[in-house]
C-alpha positions as a printed Julia matrix, in Angstrom:
468×3 Matrix{Float64}:
 -10.09  53.99    6.12
 -10.19  51.36    3.49
  -8.01  51.35    0.5
  -9.54  51.82   -2.88
  -8.96  48.87   -5.27
  -7.84  49.13   -8.73
 -33.35   8.18   -0.51
 -38.18   5.54   -0.59
 -36.21   2.53    0.15
 -35.54   1.34   -3.4
 -32.18   2.22   -4.88
 -32.07   5.52   -6.77
 -30.58   3.77   -9.77
 -33.68   1.4   -10.18
 -36.2    4.12   -8.91
 -38.35   6.0   -11.57
 -38.12   5.1   -15.33
 -38.69   7.57  -18.07
 -39.41   6.55  -21.56
 -37.13   9.34  -22.69
 -35.47  12.13  -20.9
 -33.96  14.31  -23.36
 -33.12  17.28  -21.23
 -32.75  18.12  -17.55
 -35.04  21.05  -17.11
 -38.85  20.57  -16.3
 -40.89  20.94  -19.47
 -37.76  20.78  -21.74
 -36.3   18.14  -23.8
 -33.3   17.7   -26.17
 -34.58  14.81  -28.36
 -32.49  11.78  -28.91
 -29.95  10.81  -26.28
 -26.25  11.41  -26.82
 -23.12  11.34  -25.09
 -20.77  14.1   -24.27
 -17.13  13.08  -24.98
 -14.85  15.02  -22.64
 -12.26  17.42  -24.13
  -8.88  18.1   -22.62
  -9.42  20.71  -20.06
  -8.01  21.94  -16.63
  -9.32  19.94  -13.78
  -8.62  20.13  -10.05
  -7.56  17.26   -7.86
 -11.03  17.41   -6.43
 -12.6   16.77   -9.75
 -15.88  14.55   -9.41
 -15.32  14.13   -5.55
 -18.87  15.87   -4.75
 -22.38  14.68   -5.93
 -24.26  17.77   -4.43
 -23.74  21.34   -3.79
 -25.68  23.69   -1.4
 -25.18  27.29   -2.51
 -26.44  29.94   -0.12
 -26.57  33.55   -0.89
 -26.7   35.86    2.07
 -29.01  38.34    0.28
 -28.72  42.21    0.18
 -24.86  42.41    0.59
 -23.38  40.78    3.77
 -20.78  42.17    5.93
 -18.33  39.25    5.65
 -15.7   40.29    8.2
 -18.36  40.12   10.92
 -18.42  36.35   10.48
 -15.76  34.85    8.1
 -12.83  36.95    8.31
 -12.96  38.74   11.82
  -9.49  38.95   12.87
  -9.17  42.34   11.33
  -9.73  46.02   12.5
 -12.86  47.12   14.26
 -13.93  49.13   11.17
 -14.41  45.86    9.59
 -15.28  43.48   12.29
 -16.94  45.63   15.11
 -17.76  42.52   17.41
 -14.4   41.0    17.05
 -13.62  37.17   17.2
 -15.24  34.22   18.69
 -13.86  32.55   21.84
 -13.09  28.9    22.17
 -13.14  27.92   18.52
 -11.99  24.54   17.42
  -8.32  23.93   17.37
  -6.73  24.12   13.96
  -9.12  26.89   12.74
  -6.76  29.42   10.96
  -9.53  31.9     9.75
 -11.23  34.61   11.79
 -14.44  33.29   13.3
 -16.7   36.12   14.11
 -18.0   36.5    17.63
 -21.59  36.75   16.21
 -21.22  33.01   15.13
 -21.07  32.04   18.79
 -24.0   30.01   19.94
 -25.81  31.3    22.94
 -27.61  28.94   25.31
 -30.48  29.46   27.81
 -33.78  30.99   27.56
 -34.66  32.25   24.23
 -31.81  30.5    22.42
 -32.32  28.37   19.44
 -29.81  26.0    20.8
 -32.31  24.01   23.13
 -31.42  21.03   25.13
 -33.41  18.78   22.59
 -30.99  19.84   19.91
 -27.96  19.18   22.2
 -29.41  15.77   22.87
 -29.7   15.08   19.31
 -26.02  16.01   18.82
 -26.45  19.25   16.98
 -22.9   20.92   17.44
 -22.11  24.57   18.14
 -20.67  25.94   15.13
 -17.64  27.17   16.91
 -16.78  23.57   17.66
 -16.51  22.66   14.09
 -14.92  25.66   12.48
 -11.71  23.52   11.82
 -13.82  21.63    9.17
 -14.51  24.92    7.36
 -12.14  26.54    5.0
 -12.55  30.23    4.16
 -11.12  32.12    1.1
 -11.04  35.72    2.51
 -10.62  37.44   -0.78
 -13.13  36.26   -3.45
 -13.38  39.01   -6.14
 -16.34  39.46   -8.36
 -14.27  41.26  -11.03
 -10.4   41.22  -10.7
 -10.2   43.33  -13.83
 -12.19  46.26  -12.38
 -10.5   49.08  -10.83
 -12.82  49.11   -7.83
 -15.45  47.04   -6.12
 -18.97  46.9    -7.72
 -21.16  48.11   -4.87
 -24.32  48.22   -7.16
 -27.15  45.94   -6.06
 -28.34  45.09   -9.53
 -24.88  44.66  -11.09
 -23.33  42.99   -8.2
 -26.22  40.43   -8.01
 -25.85  39.83  -11.75
 -22.15  39.04  -11.19
 -23.18  36.73   -8.32
 -25.91  34.8   -10.41
 -24.16  34.63  -13.79
 -20.51  35.6   -13.22
 -20.79  38.89  -15.34
 -22.97  41.91  -15.56
 -25.7   41.24  -18.04
 -24.68  37.55  -18.01
 -27.11  35.61  -20.18
 -26.47  32.02  -18.48
 -27.03  31.55  -14.79
 -24.48  29.45  -12.88
 -27.06  26.61  -12.19
 -27.95  26.37  -15.87
 -24.24  25.84  -16.32
 -24.43  22.97  -13.79
 -27.09  21.28  -15.57
 -25.37  21.71  -19.01
 -22.02  20.59  -17.42
 -23.74  17.43  -16.29
 -25.51  16.56  -19.54
 -23.51  13.41  -20.14
 -24.55  12.1   -16.75
 -28.3   12.67  -17.54
 -27.78  11.07  -21.16
 -26.41   7.98  -19.48
 -29.09   7.79  -16.85
 -31.79   8.04  -19.67
 -30.3    5.22  -21.47
 -30.5    3.02  -18.2
 -34.14   4.33  -17.81
 -33.56   6.35  -14.65
 -34.75   9.7   -13.96
 -32.39  12.09  -12.21
 -33.63  15.49  -10.95
 -31.66  18.55  -12.17
 -30.2   21.34  -10.2
 -32.91  23.36   -8.47
 -33.46  26.99   -7.41
 -35.03  28.29   -4.43
 -34.0   31.79   -4.62
 -33.14  34.4    -7.15
 -34.32  32.98  -10.6
 -31.54  34.68  -12.38
 -29.37  31.84  -11.28
 -31.08  29.75  -13.79
 -30.99  32.27  -16.87
 -30.14  30.42  -20.21
 -30.75  31.17  -23.83
 -29.99  29.36  -27.07
 -28.32  25.99  -26.55
 -28.45  26.57  -22.74
 -32.32  27.22  -22.55
 -33.14  23.45  -22.33
 -30.87  23.24  -19.1
 -32.56  26.03  -17.17
 -33.35  24.61  -13.63
 -36.79  24.68  -12.05
 -37.54  27.27   -9.51
 -39.55  26.36   -6.42
 -39.97  26.99   -2.71
 -39.35  24.76    0.11
 -43.06  24.05    0.91
 -44.2   23.71   -2.64
 -44.23  19.89   -2.85
 -46.41  19.62    0.27
 -49.34  20.45   -1.99
 -48.05  18.54   -5.02
 -50.7   16.11   -6.6
 -50.4   12.99   -8.81
 -49.94  13.2   -12.38
 -52.99  12.98  -14.52
 -52.11   9.57  -16.15
 -52.7    7.95  -12.83
 -56.27   8.96  -12.98
 -56.82   6.94  -16.2
 -57.75   3.27  -16.42
 -54.87   1.04  -17.9
 -56.86   0.64  -21.37
 -57.18   4.52  -21.73
 -53.42   5.29  -20.84
 -52.34   2.63  -23.34
 -54.9    4.09  -26.01
 -53.61   7.65  -25.47
 -49.9    6.73  -25.46
 -50.27   4.64  -28.62
 -52.01   7.48  -30.29
 -49.16   9.79  -29.5
 -46.6    7.46  -31.03
 -48.64   6.89  -34.26
 -48.88  10.48  -34.63
 -45.14  11.16  -34.27
 -44.46   8.37  -36.75
 -46.66   9.96  -39.42
 -45.37  13.37  -39.37
 -43.0   14.47  -42.07
 -39.32  14.06  -41.29
 -38.58  17.75  -40.66
 -41.16  17.86  -37.96
 -40.36  14.47  -36.28
 -37.54  15.87  -33.86
 -39.91  18.53  -32.7
 -42.91  16.22  -31.87
 -40.5   13.55  -30.48
 -38.86  16.19  -28.06
 -42.43  17.05  -26.99
 -43.41  13.57  -26.15
 -40.1   13.1   -24.32
 -40.56  16.21  -22.39
 -44.03  14.95  -21.36
 -42.56  11.71  -20.11
 -39.89  13.5   -18.16
 -42.56  15.78  -16.62
 -44.44  12.63  -15.52
 -41.45  11.15  -13.98
 -40.72  14.28  -12.21
 -44.31  14.42  -10.99
 -44.04  10.89   -9.55
 -41.04  12.03   -7.57
 -42.47  15.13   -6.47
 -45.44  13.4    -5.15
 -43.48  11.32   -2.8
 -44.04  11.6     0.81
 -40.53  12.36    1.91
 -40.62  15.58   -0.13
 -43.54  16.75    1.89
 -41.21  18.29    4.53
 -44.0   19.85    6.66
 -45.83  16.62    7.21
 -44.29  16.04   10.55
 -43.45  12.4     9.77
 -41.39  10.52   12.18
 -40.52   7.83    9.57
 -36.83   7.84    9.0
 -35.71   8.49    5.32
 -32.11   8.31    4.6
 -31.76   7.86    8.48
 -33.48  11.09    9.42
 -37.23  11.82    9.8
 -38.84  15.12    8.44
 -39.88  15.8    12.06
 -36.16  15.58   13.08
 -35.27  17.91   10.3
 -37.93  20.4    11.28
 -36.69  20.34   14.95
 -33.05  20.82   13.81
 -33.71  23.79   11.29
 -36.76  25.42   12.72
 -39.44  26.78   10.77
 -39.4   29.61    8.19
 -38.39  29.95    4.5
 -34.6   29.15    4.83
 -35.48  25.99    6.92
 -38.11  24.89    4.4
 -35.67  25.32    1.68
 -32.88  23.51    3.28
 -35.07  20.55    4.35
 -36.3   20.17    0.82
 -33.02  20.43   -0.61
 -31.64  17.46    1.57
 -34.58  15.36    0.31
 -34.09  16.42   -3.3
 -30.66  15.14   -3.07
 -31.82  11.61   -2.67
 -33.27  11.66   -6.21
 -30.18  12.71   -7.96
 -30.4   16.53   -7.74
 -26.84  17.79   -8.07
 -27.38  21.31   -6.48
 -29.73  23.63   -4.77
 -29.4   27.34   -4.62
 -31.25  29.38   -1.87
 -31.33  32.85   -0.44
 -30.97  33.71    3.33
 -30.98  37.32    4.58
 -31.49  40.06    3.92
 -28.4   41.87    5.32
 -28.74  45.27    3.49
 -28.3   47.15    6.77
 -27.74  50.74    5.79
 -29.22  51.49    9.3
 -29.86  49.53   12.64
 -27.12  46.92   11.75
 -25.44  47.25   15.16
 -28.74  46.02   16.95
 -30.11  43.75   14.11
 -27.17  41.85   12.93
 -26.41  39.7    16.04
 -29.85  38.39   16.11
 -30.11  37.78   12.32
 -26.77  35.77   12.44
 -28.32  33.43   14.89
 -30.63  32.08   12.14
 -27.39  31.56    9.91
 -25.54  29.98   12.8
 -28.51  27.62   13.36
 -28.4   26.74    9.5
 -24.53  26.12    9.66
 -24.8   23.78   12.94
 -28.05  22.16   11.41
 -26.2   21.34    8.22
 -23.31  19.73    9.98
 -25.58  17.63   11.95
 -27.9   16.58    8.97
 -25.15  15.92    6.49
 -23.04  13.75    8.97
 -26.2   11.83   10.2
 -28.09  11.26    6.88
 -27.08   8.14    5.06
 -26.53   8.42    1.32
 -28.05   6.12   -1.29
 -24.61   5.68   -2.85
 -22.95   4.89    0.58
 -21.52   6.75    3.34
 -23.26   9.91    4.67
 -24.42  12.91    2.9
 -21.42  14.72    4.41
 -19.17  12.5     2.22
 -20.84  13.62   -1.04
 -21.77  17.41   -0.36
 -20.23  20.82   -0.35
 -21.84  23.82    1.11
 -20.69  27.31    0.26
 -21.94  30.64    1.14
 -21.6   34.08   -0.7
 -23.28  37.31   -1.48
 -23.55  40.09   -4.21
 -20.92  42.11   -2.34
 -19.55  42.78    1.17
 -20.01  46.07    3.19
 -18.08  49.15    4.16
 -18.2   52.07    6.71
 -15.3   53.91    5.32
 -13.61  54.31    8.61
 -15.92  53.92   11.64
 -17.31  50.64   13.21
 -20.65  51.69   11.79
 -22.01  54.63    9.67
 -23.9   57.51   11.17
 -27.15  55.41   11.15
 -25.4   52.56   12.96
 -25.29  50.55    9.75
 -22.88  49.92    6.9
 -22.91  50.82    3.28
 -21.23  49.58    0.0
 -18.95  51.34   -2.56
 -15.7   50.82   -4.37
 -13.35  49.76   -1.39
 -11.68  46.52   -0.45
 -14.37  46.11    2.28
 -17.09  45.98   -0.35
 -15.03  44.05   -2.89
 -14.06  40.89   -0.79
 -16.42  38.0    -0.29
 -14.88  35.86    2.49
 -16.52  32.67    1.34
 -16.8   29.61    3.57
 -16.81  26.06    2.27
 -17.36  22.72    4.06
 -18.37  19.2     3.39
 -16.54  15.98    3.03
 -14.88  16.74   -0.37
 -13.38  19.88    1.23
 -10.16  18.55    2.73
  -8.75  22.01    3.65
 -10.77  22.25    6.77
  -9.76  25.13    9.03
  -7.58  26.74    6.36
  -7.69  30.5     5.37
  -6.86  30.41    1.7
  -5.27  33.85    1.44
  -5.43  36.64    3.82
  -5.98  40.35    4.33
  -4.19  43.01    6.08
  -5.96  43.66    9.43
  -5.71  47.65    9.0
  -7.13  48.12    5.55
  -8.18  44.71    4.05
  -5.46  44.71    1.45
  -4.77  41.25    0.26
  -1.71  39.55    1.38
  -2.33  36.07   -0.37
  -4.54  34.49   -2.93
  -7.33  36.57   -4.56
  -9.39  34.11   -6.76
 -12.13  35.5    -8.9
 -15.77  34.53   -8.07
 -15.95  32.85  -11.54
 -12.77  30.61  -11.03
 -14.27  29.82   -7.32
 -17.54  28.69   -8.8
 -15.93  26.8   -11.63
 -13.99  24.93   -8.82
 -17.53  23.91   -7.46
 -18.49  22.87  -11.05
 -15.33  20.72  -11.06
 -15.99  19.07   -7.77
 -19.48  17.92   -9.2
 -17.77  16.53  -12.33
 -19.15  19.25  -14.71
 -17.94  19.89  -18.1
 -17.18  23.59  -17.43
 -15.13  24.04  -20.64
 -17.5   26.58  -22.3
 -17.68  28.9   -19.36
 -15.24  31.58  -18.22
 -12.13  30.4   -20.15
  -9.89  32.95  -18.55
 -10.77  31.83  -15.01
  -9.38  28.39  -14.04
 -10.5   26.23  -11.2
  -8.07  25.74   -8.33
  -6.84  23.01   -6.03
  -6.5   24.83   -2.63
 -10.01  23.59   -1.19
  -8.9   20.06   -1.97
  -5.19  20.07   -0.82
């Protein structure tokens, strides 16, 4: 029983120019550019080591010990641990993350010839934190779908600012500098629950765009391109004359609107590019890998489309992409359904290792050198004593089994590959090491991206463990 717990081949820098990008969210602008001057704040040794973050939520509440903390009792990990994992792996790799071969397996000979690894062969490049706690101050786990998801998307129940809005806000100095150099950088983008992009007041202009992986396959040109040069010049000059005639109190509003239109045009030009049409089957390499290759590696479906688009968006300066994969709310039938469902996740993980290490980054090296991948969920799952509940599934309540997210992290900036940062007792999942809050964990990701995170979660400091 569990214990209750109290790249186009031009450089990105010279790519698309915007007359004024005063904000980072599509359709929003901040007015005149400004520079953020950093304040003294706590940073990790990994500060600014990453350019991109892929944040995957295993939706519905994922039973983490079945995958990322499996060297515990059968109550928590009914399938046990994987065989033949990479040497130097100190965390419990679940048997369900083993890659099957033969008929019906996603791991085809074509993928093997490409060099896609089995996930169990690269687990020593993955660090796991077994005890990430949504709310350390709570007397027990939050097993409620609504409030648990709010904690995951914003850091708090009823949180008004989503974590990806925080990323865009935290990188505002980077966007201001790029604007001054006439460069358009894409913001963080959501391909899952839109709550990750909440924002009001001063944060509203930093809300990220929400899209799906196949959205840009149907994206057209911006309307200015349909006009002859003389007409485009005339309309732009009219806009500027109008702005310059308005009374001073109204000038910033009109100017912000014009800047927003320019930013949107620049985004439209990027979004119309062929590499972002991920379903086009192109065999033309882009950043060293073709769209056809990415489709072969990741397969089809929503998660595949989202990931393939994410990898393309990164070329244009996008710092982070959030997506959902799942769902895992198996109150019944988990015993039969989860093994097959986790094969999609295993393919995602293996595919990301191949893609990130194969794709060449515009700033040098590979995408692996510049990217972090992390995986979480709104909570984990419990059976309160048995391997499964009476319906051969699992539930969620207030215990340790629900409380702990065993979150994996990998990518070049993560230097603690193979490590288990903290641990749990095998018999009851009680913590025997580090128990970081989810907020401090995400602030650590902000820190790696070089974000200003000083306005957020002042009581939850980022930590060094993933970069040690």
